[in-house]
Amino acid sequence: MFRKFTLTAVALLALFSGPATAAEVEAEIHDYDFSFEGPFGSYDQMQLQRGLQVYTEICSACHGMELVAFRTLADDGGPGLPEDQMRAYAEFYEIFDQSLFDGEGDFRLATPADKFPSSNVATAPDLSLMAKARAGFHGPYGTGISQFVNGMGGAEYIASLLSGYRDEPECALEAEQPMDGYYNIAFAAGGYPETCIDDHGHYTVPGSWISMAPPLYGDDVEFADGHSTDLEHVAQDVAAFLMWTAEPKLMARKQAGLTGFLFLTVLSVLLYLTNKRLWAPHKHKD
């Protein structure tokens, strides 16, 4: 089910570089049902492993994750790679070490203590915190569900953007000059042709034009667990993985929050009963 949000391009920064407009744009963000949502949700370890594979085989060609250490790939709350696999994965990368050769520096194989390399393309943003940097949900909408229930919706935004590329609408074909970039119904901060704006200043089609070419087409990878590799499932898998890179301690935070809530609830009941016991004998005295 798609939910439409009216956003201003100034309020929503671009996920990837592209010319921005100052008018209001509708973006179609799909409300995906991720396993980690809600107070009792948790990461799907198999989905995180699939997302790691998608990042490694496709996204890492341009985008880095310089805030994520390789050793965290073995954490129980994350992809949960066995120790030997995690170390082998780290050695897949080369890290520039300034301490080698008397300070001149050189490349070496990465170790678990190292972090993912930075982005290989100057205009490609780092993806470490991307799921928290982008919001898919903006306040109450439709049924009244808000960020308080759904969270910011960063994973939904990423998955919607990756699967939101469409053929250019007919109104764009009428423009004197072709639009730069690619049409995406989930991207609200890019360029927009005047031929797609009506006489009242309203945008006639959702989304805008983004400079990044479609990174996923469906069947881009082959998963060892036999999971579906259609476009939407692959987009969800990598979006869930990027949610974990942005919130690796999400499960621990939820557990601590639930424990604190139960403790405060019991404490409130005890304080109420204590108050009644202390003041009951004096309540009806003149």
CSV table of N, CA, C and O in Angstrom, one decimal, residues 159-244:
chain,number,residue,atom,x,y,z
A,159,ALA,N,14.0,2.0,0.6
A,159,ALA,CA,13.4,0.9,-0.2
A,159,ALA,C,12.5,1.4,-1.3
A,159,ALA,O,12.5,1.0,-2.4
A,160,SER,N,11.7,2.5,-0.9
A,160,SER,CA,10.8,3.1,-1.9
A,160,SER,C,11.6,3.8,-3.0
A,160,SER,O,11.2,3.7,-4.2
A,161,LEU,N,12.7,4.5,-2.6
A,161,LEU,CA,13.5,5.1,-3.6
A,161,LEU,C,14.1,4.2,-4.6
A,161,LEU,O,14.1,4.3,-5.8
A,162,LEU,N,14.7,3.1,-4.0
A,162,LEU,CA,15.4,2.1,-4.9
A,162,LEU,C,14.5,1.4,-5.8
A,162,LEU,O,14.9,1.0,-6.9
A,163,SER,N,13.2,1.3,-5.5
A,163,SER,CA,12.2,0.6,-6.3
A,163,SER,C,11.3,1.6,-7.0
A,163,SER,O,10.3,1.2,-7.6
A,164,GLY,N,11.6,2.9,-6.9
A,164,GLY,CA,10.7,3.9,-7.3
A,164,GLY,C,11.0,4.5,-8.7
A,164,GLY,O,10.4,5.5,-9.1
A,165,TYR,N,11.9,4.0,-9.4
A,165,TYR,CA,12.2,4.5,-10.8
A,165,TYR,C,11.1,4.1,-11.8
A,165,TYR,O,10.6,3.0,-11.8
A,166,ARG,N,10.7,5.1,-12.6
A,166,ARG,CA,9.7,4.9,-13.5
A,166,ARG,C,10.1,5.5,-14.9
A,166,ARG,O,11.0,6.4,-14.9
A,167,ASP,N,9.4,5.1,-15.9
A,167,ASP,CA,9.5,5.8,-17.2
A,167,ASP,C,9.0,7.2,-17.1
A,167,ASP,O,8.1,7.5,-16.3
A,168,GLU,N,9.6,8.2,-17.8
A,168,GLU,CA,9.2,9.6,-17.7
A,168,GLU,C,7.7,9.7,-18.1
A,168,GLU,O,7.3,9.1,-19.0
A,169,PRO,N,7.0,10.5,-17.3
A,169,PRO,CA,5.6,10.8,-17.7
A,169,PRO,C,5.5,11.6,-19.0
A,169,PRO,O,6.4,12.2,-19.4
A,170,GLU,N,4.3,11.5,-19.6
A,170,GLU,CA,4.1,12.2,-20.8
A,170,GLU,C,4.3,13.7,-20.8
A,170,GLU,O,4.9,14.3,-21.7
A,171,CYS,N,4.0,14.3,-19.6
A,171,CYS,CA,4.1,15.8,-19.5
A,171,CYS,C,5.6,16.2,-19.6
A,171,CYS,O,5.9,17.2,-20.1
A,172,ALA,N,6.5,15.3,-19.1
A,172,ALA,CA,8.0,15.6,-19.2
A,172,ALA,C,8.5,15.5,-20.6
A,172,ALA,O,9.4,16.2,-21.0
A,173,LEU,N,7.8,14.7,-21.4
A,173,LEU,CA,8.3,14.6,-22.8
A,173,LEU,C,8.0,15.8,-23.6
A,173,LEU,O,8.5,16.0,-24.7
A,174,GLU,N,7.1,16.6,-23.1
A,174,GLU,CA,6.7,17.9,-23.8
A,174,GLU,C,7.6,19.0,-23.5
A,174,GLU,O,7.5,20.1,-24.1
A,175,ALA,N,8.6,18.8,-22.6
A,175,ALA,CA,9.5,19.9,-22.3
A,175,ALA,C,10.5,20.2,-23.4
A,175,ALA,O,10.8,19.3,-24.2
A,176,GLU,N,10.9,21.4,-23.5
A,176,GLU,CA,11.8,21.8,-24.6
A,176,GLU,C,13.1,21.1,-24.5
A,176,GLU,O,13.7,20.7,-25.5
A,177,GLN,N,13.6,21.0,-23.3
A,177,GLN,CA,14.9,20.3,-23.1
A,177,GLN,C,14.6,19.1,-22.1
A,177,GLN,O,13.9,19.2,-21.2
A,178,PRO,N,15.2,17.9,-22.5
A,178,PRO,CA,15.0,16.7,-21.6
A,178,PRO,C,15.6,17.0,-20.2
A,178,PRO,O,16.5,17.7,-20.0
A,179,MET,N,14.9,16.4,-19.3
A,179,MET,CA,15.3,16.5,-17.9
A,179,MET,C,16.6,15.7,-17.7
A,179,MET,O,16.8,14.6,-18.2
A,180,ASP,N,17.5,16.3,-16.9
A,180,ASP,CA,18.7,15.5,-16.5
A,180,ASP,C,18.4,14.5,-15.4
A,180,ASP,O,17.6,14.8,-14.5
A,181,GLY,N,18.9,13.3,-15.5
A,181,GLY,CA,18.7,12.4,-14.4
A,181,GLY,C,17.6,11.4,-14.8
A,181,GLY,O,17.2,11.2,-15.9
A,182,TYR,N,17.0,10.8,-13.7
A,182,TYR,CA,16.0,9.7,-13.9
A,182,TYR,C,14.8,10.0,-13.0
A,182,TYR,O,14.9,10.4,-11.9
A,183,TYR,N,13.6,9.7,-13.6
A,183,TYR,CA,12.4,10.0,-12.9
A,183,TYR,C,12.2,8.9,-11.8
A,183,TYR,O,12.3,7.7,-12.0
A,184,ASN,N,11.9,9.4,-10.6
A,184,ASN,CA,11.7,8.6,-9.4
A,184,ASN,C,10.5,9.1,-8.6
A,184,ASN,O,10.5,10.3,-8.1
A,185,ILE,N,9.5,8.3,-8.3
A,185,ILE,CA,8.2,8.7,-7.7
A,185,ILE,C,8.4,8.9,-6.2
A,185,ILE,O,7.6,9.5,-5.5
A,186,ALA,N,9.5,8.4,-5.6
A,186,ALA,CA,9.8,8.6,-4.2
A,186,ALA,C,10.7,9.7,-3.8
A,186,ALA,O,10.9,10.0,-2.6
A,187,PHE,N,11.3,10.3,-4.8
A,187,PHE,CA,12.3,11.4,-4.6
A,187,PHE,C,11.7,12.7,-4.8
A,187,PHE,O,11.2,13.1,-5.9
A,188,ALA,N,11.7,13.5,-3.7
A,188,ALA,CA,11.0,14.8,-3.7
A,188,ALA,C,11.9,16.0,-3.8
A,188,ALA,O,11.4,17.1,-3.8
A,189,ALA,N,13.2,15.8,-3.9
A,189,ALA,CA,14.1,17.0,-3.9
A,189,ALA,C,14.9,17.2,-5.1
A,189,ALA,O,15.9,17.8,-5.1
A,190,GLY,N,14.4,16.7,-6.2
A,190,GLY,CA,15.1,16.8,-7.5
A,190,GLY,C,14.5,17.8,-8.4
A,190,GLY,O,13.6,18.5,-8.1
A,191,GLY,N,15.0,17.8,-9.7
A,191,GLY,CA,14.5,18.7,-10.7
A,191,GLY,C,13.1,18.3,-11.1
A,191,GLY,O,12.7,17.2,-11.0
A,192,TYR,N,12.4,19.3,-11.7
A,192,TYR,CA,11.0,19.0,-12.1
A,192,TYR,C,10.7,19.9,-13.3
A,192,TYR,O,11.0,21.1,-13.3
A,193,PRO,N,10.2,19.4,-14.4
A,193,PRO,CA,9.9,20.2,-15.6
A,193,PRO,C,8.6,21.1,-15.4
A,193,PRO,O,7.7,20.7,-14.8
A,194,GLU,N,8.7,22.2,-16.0
A,194,GLU,CA,7.5,23.2,-15.9
A,194,GLU,C,6.3,22.6,-16.6
A,194,GLU,O,5.2,22.9,-16.3
A,195,THR,N,6.5,21.7,-17.6
A,195,THR,CA,5.4,21.1,-18.3
A,195,THR,C,4.6,20.2,-17.4
A,195,THR,O,3.5,19.8,-17.9
A,196,CYS,N,5.1,19.8,-16.3
A,196,CYS,CA,4.4,18.9,-15.4
A,196,CYS,C,3.8,19.7,-14.2
A,196,CYS,O,3.4,19.1,-13.2
A,197,ILE,N,3.7,21.0,-14.3
A,197,ILE,CA,3.0,21.9,-13.3
A,197,ILE,C,1.8,22.6,-14.0
A,197,ILE,O,1.9,23.2,-15.1
A,198,ASP,N,0.7,22.5,-13.3
A,198,ASP,CA,-0.6,23.0,-13.9
A,198,ASP,C,-0.6,24.5,-13.7
A,198,ASP,O,0.3,25.1,-13.2
A,199,ASP,N,-1.7,25.1,-14.2
A,199,ASP,CA,-1.9,26.6,-14.2
A,199,ASP,C,-2.0,27.1,-12.7
A,199,ASP,O,-1.8,28.3,-12.5
A,200,HIS,N,-2.3,26.2,-11.8
A,200,HIS,CA,-2.4,26.6,-10.4
A,200,HIS,C,-1.2,26.4,-9.6
A,200,HIS,O,-1.1,26.5,-8.4
A,201,GLY,N,-0.1,25.9,-10.3
A,201,GLY,CA,1.1,25.7,-9.6
A,201,GLY,C,1.2,24.3,-8.9
A,201,GLY,O,2.2,24.1,-8.1
A,202,HIS,N,0.3,23.4,-9.2
A,202,HIS,CA,0.3,22.1,-8.6
A,202,HIS,C,1.1,21.1,-9.5
A,202,HIS,O,1.0,21.2,-10.7
A,203,TYR,N,1.9,20.3,-8.8
A,203,TYR,CA,2.6,19.3,-9.5
A,203,TYR,C,1.7,18.2,-10.0
A,203,TYR,O,0.9,17.7,-9.1
A,204,THR,N,1.7,17.8,-11.2
A,204,THR,CA,0.8,16.8,-11.7
A,204,THR,C,1.2,15.4,-11.6
A,204,THR,O,0.4,14.4,-11.8
A,205,VAL,N,2.5,15.1,-11.3
A,205,VAL,CA,3.0,13.7,-11.1
A,205,VAL,C,3.8,13.7,-9.9
A,205,VAL,O,4.5,14.7,-9.5
A,206,PRO,N,3.9,12.6,-9.2
A,206,PRO,CA,4.6,12.5,-7.9
A,206,PRO,C,6.1,12.4,-8.2
A,206,PRO,O,6.6,12.1,-9.3
A,207,GLY,N,6.9,12.7,-7.2
A,207,GLY,CA,8.4,12.5,-7.2
A,207,GLY,C,9.0,13.6,-8.0
A,207,GLY,O,8.5,14.7,-8.3
A,208,SER,N,10.3,13.3,-8.5
A,208,SER,CA,11.1,14.3,-9.3
A,208,SER,C,12.2,13.5,-10.0
A,208,SER,O,12.2,12.3,-10.0
A,209,TRP,N,13.1,14.2,-10.5
A,209,TRP,CA,14.3,13.6,-11.2
A,209,TRP,C,15.5,13.6,-10.3
A,209,TRP,O,15.9,14.5,-9.7
A,210,ILE,N,16.1,12.4,-10.3
A,210,ILE,CA,17.3,12.2,-9.4
A,210,ILE,C,18.5,11.9,-10.3
A,210,ILE,O,18.4,11.3,-11.4
A,211,SER,N,19.7,12.3,-9.9
A,211,SER,CA,20.9,12.1,-10.7
A,211,SER,C,21.4,10.7,-10.7
A,211,SER,O,22.1,10.3,-11.6
A,212,MET,N,21.1,9.9,-9.7
A,212,MET,CA,21.6,8.5,-9.6
A,212,MET,C,20.8,7.6,-10.5
A,212,MET,O,19.6,7.5,-10.5
A,213,ALA,N,21.5,6.8,-11.3
A,213,ALA,CA,20.9,5.8,-12.2
A,213,ALA,C,20.3,4.7,-11.3
A,213,ALA,O,20.8,4.5,-10.2
A,214,PRO,N,19.3,4.0,-11.8
A,214,PRO,CA,18.8,2.9,-11.0
A,214,PRO,C,19.8,1.9,-10.6
A,214,PRO,O,20.5,1.3,-11.5
A,215,PRO,N,20.1,1.6,-9.3
A,215,PRO,CA,21.1,0.7,-9.0
A,215,PRO,C,20.6,-0.8,-9.0
A,215,PRO,O,21.4,-1.7,-9.0
A,216,LEU,N,19.3,-1.0,-8.8
A,216,LEU,CA,18.7,-2.3,-8.8
A,216,LEU,C,17.7,-2.4,-9.9
A,216,LEU,O,16.9,-1.5,-10.2
A,217,TYR,N,17.6,-3.6,-10.5
A,217,TYR,CA,16.6,-3.9,-11.5
A,217,TYR,C,15.8,-5.2,-11.2
A,217,TYR,O,14.9,-5.5,-11.9
A,218,GLY,N,16.2,-5.9,-10.2
A,218,GLY,CA,15.5,-7.2,-9.9
A,218,GLY,C,16.4,-8.3,-10.4
A,218,GLY,O,17.0,-8.2,-11.5
A,219,ASP,N,16.5,-9.4,-9.7
A,219,ASP,CA,17.4,-10.5,-10.0
A,219,ASP,C,18.8,-10.0,-10.2
A,219,ASP,O,19.6,-10.6,-11.0
A,220,ASP,N,19.2,-9.0,-9.4
A,220,ASP,CA,20.6,-8.5,-9.5
A,220,ASP,C,21.6,-9.4,-8.8
A,220,ASP,O,22.8,-9.5,-9.0
A,221,VAL,N,21.1,-10.2,-7.8
A,221,VAL,CA,21.9,-11.1,-6.9
A,221,VAL,C,21.3,-12.4,-6.9
A,221,VAL,O,20.1,-12.6,-7.3
A,222,GLU,N,22.0,-13.4,-6.3
A,222,GLU,CA,21.5,-14.7,-6.1
A,222,GLU,C,21.7,-15.0,-4.6
A,222,GLU,O,22.9,-15.1,-4.2
A,223,PHE,N,20.6,-15.2,-3.8
A,223,PHE,CA,20.8,-15.5,-2.4
A,223,PHE,C,20.9,-17.0,-2.1
A,223,PHE,O,20.2,-17.8,-2.7
A,224,ALA,N,21.8,-17.3,-1.2
A,224,ALA,CA,22.0,-18.7,-0.8
A,224,ALA,C,20.8,-19.3,-0.2
A,224,ALA,O,20.6,-20.5,-0.3
A,225,ASP,N,20.0,-18.5,0.5
A,225,ASP,CA,18.8,-19.1,1.1
A,225,ASP,C,17.6,-19.2,0.2
A,225,ASP,O,16.5,-19.6,0.6
A,226,GLY,N,17.8,-18.9,-1.1
A,226,GLY,CA,16.7,-19.1,-2.0
A,226,GLY,C,15.6,-18.0,-2.0
A,226,GLY,O,14.6,-18.2,-2.6
A,227,HIS,N,15.9,-16.9,-1.2
A,227,HIS,CA,14.8,-15.9,-1.1
A,227,HIS,C,14.6,-15.2,-2.4
A,227,HIS,O,15.5,-15.1,-3.3
A,228,SER,N,13.4,-14.6,-2.6
A,228,SER,CA,13.1,-13.9,-3.8
A,228,SER,C,14.1,-12.7,-4.1
A,228,SER,O,14.5,-12.0,-3.2
A,229,THR,N,14.4,-12.6,-5.4
A,229,THR,CA,15.3,-11.5,-5.8
A,229,THR,C,14.6,-10.5,-6.7
A,229,THR,O,15.3,-9.8,-7.4
A,230,ASP,N,13.3,-10.4,-6.6
A,230,ASP,CA,12.6,-9.4,-7.3
A,230,ASP,C,13.0,-8.0,-6.7
A,230,ASP,O,13.5,-7.9,-5.6
A,231,LEU,N,12.7,-6.9,-7.5
A,231,LEU,CA,13.2,-5.6,-7.2
A,231,LEU,C,12.8,-5.2,-5.8
A,231,LEU,O,13.6,-4.7,-5.0
A,232,GLU,N,11.5,-5.3,-5.4
A,232,GLU,CA,11.0,-4.8,-4.1
A,232,GLU,C,11.7,-5.6,-3.0
A,232,GLU,O,12.0,-5.0,-1.9
A,233,HIS,N,11.9,-6.9,-3.1
A,233,HIS,CA,12.4,-7.7,-2.0
A,233,HIS,C,13.9,-7.3,-1.8
A,233,HIS,O,14.4,-7.2,-0.7
A,234,VAL,N,14.6,-7.2,-2.9
A,234,VAL,CA,16.1,-6.8,-2.8
A,234,VAL,C,16.2,-5.4,-2.2
A,234,VAL,O,17.1,-5.2,-1.3
A,235,ALA,N,15.3,-4.5,-2.6
A,235,ALA,CA,15.3,-3.1,-2.0
A,235,ALA,C,15.0,-3.2,-0.5
A,235,ALA,O,15.7,-2.4,0.2
A,236,GLN,N,14.1,-4.0,-0.1
A,236,GLN,CA,13.8,-4.1,1.3
A,236,GLN,C,15.0,-4.7,2.1
A,236,GLN,O,15.2,-4.2,3.2
A,237,ASP,N,15.6,-5.7,1.5
A,237,ASP,CA,16.7,-6.3,2.2
A,237,ASP,C,17.9,-5.3,2.5
A,237,ASP,O,18.4,-5.3,3.6
A,238,VAL,N,18.3,-4.6,1.5
A,238,VAL,CA,19.4,-3.6,1.7
A,238,VAL,C,18.9,-2.5,2.6
A,238,VAL,O,19.7,-1.9,3.3
A,239,ALA,N,17.7,-2.1,2.5
A,239,ALA,CA,17.1,-1.0,3.4
A,239,ALA,C,17.2,-1.5,4.8
A,239,ALA,O,17.5,-0.7,5.7
A,240,ALA,N,16.8,-2.7,5.1
A,240,ALA,CA,16.9,-3.3,6.5
A,240,ALA,C,18.3,-3.3,7.0
A,240,ALA,O,18.6,-3.0,8.1
A,241,PHE,N,19.2,-3.7,6.1
A,241,PHE,CA,20.6,-3.7,6.5
A,241,PHE,C,21.1,-2.3,6.8
A,241,PHE,O,21.9,-2.1,7.8
A,242,LEU,N,20.7,-1.3,6.1
A,242,LEU,CA,21.1,0.1,6.3
A,242,LEU,C,20.5,0.6,7.6
A,242,LEU,O,21.0,1.5,8.3
A,243,MET,N,19.3,0.1,7.9
A,243,MET,CA,18.7,0.4,9.2
A,243,MET,C,19.5,-0.1,10.3
A,243,MET,O,19.7,0.6,11.4
A,244,TRP,N,20.1,-1.3,10.2
A,244,TRP,CA,20.9,-1.9,11.2
A,244,TRP,C,22.2,-1.1,11.3
A,244,TRP,O,22.7,-0.8,12.5
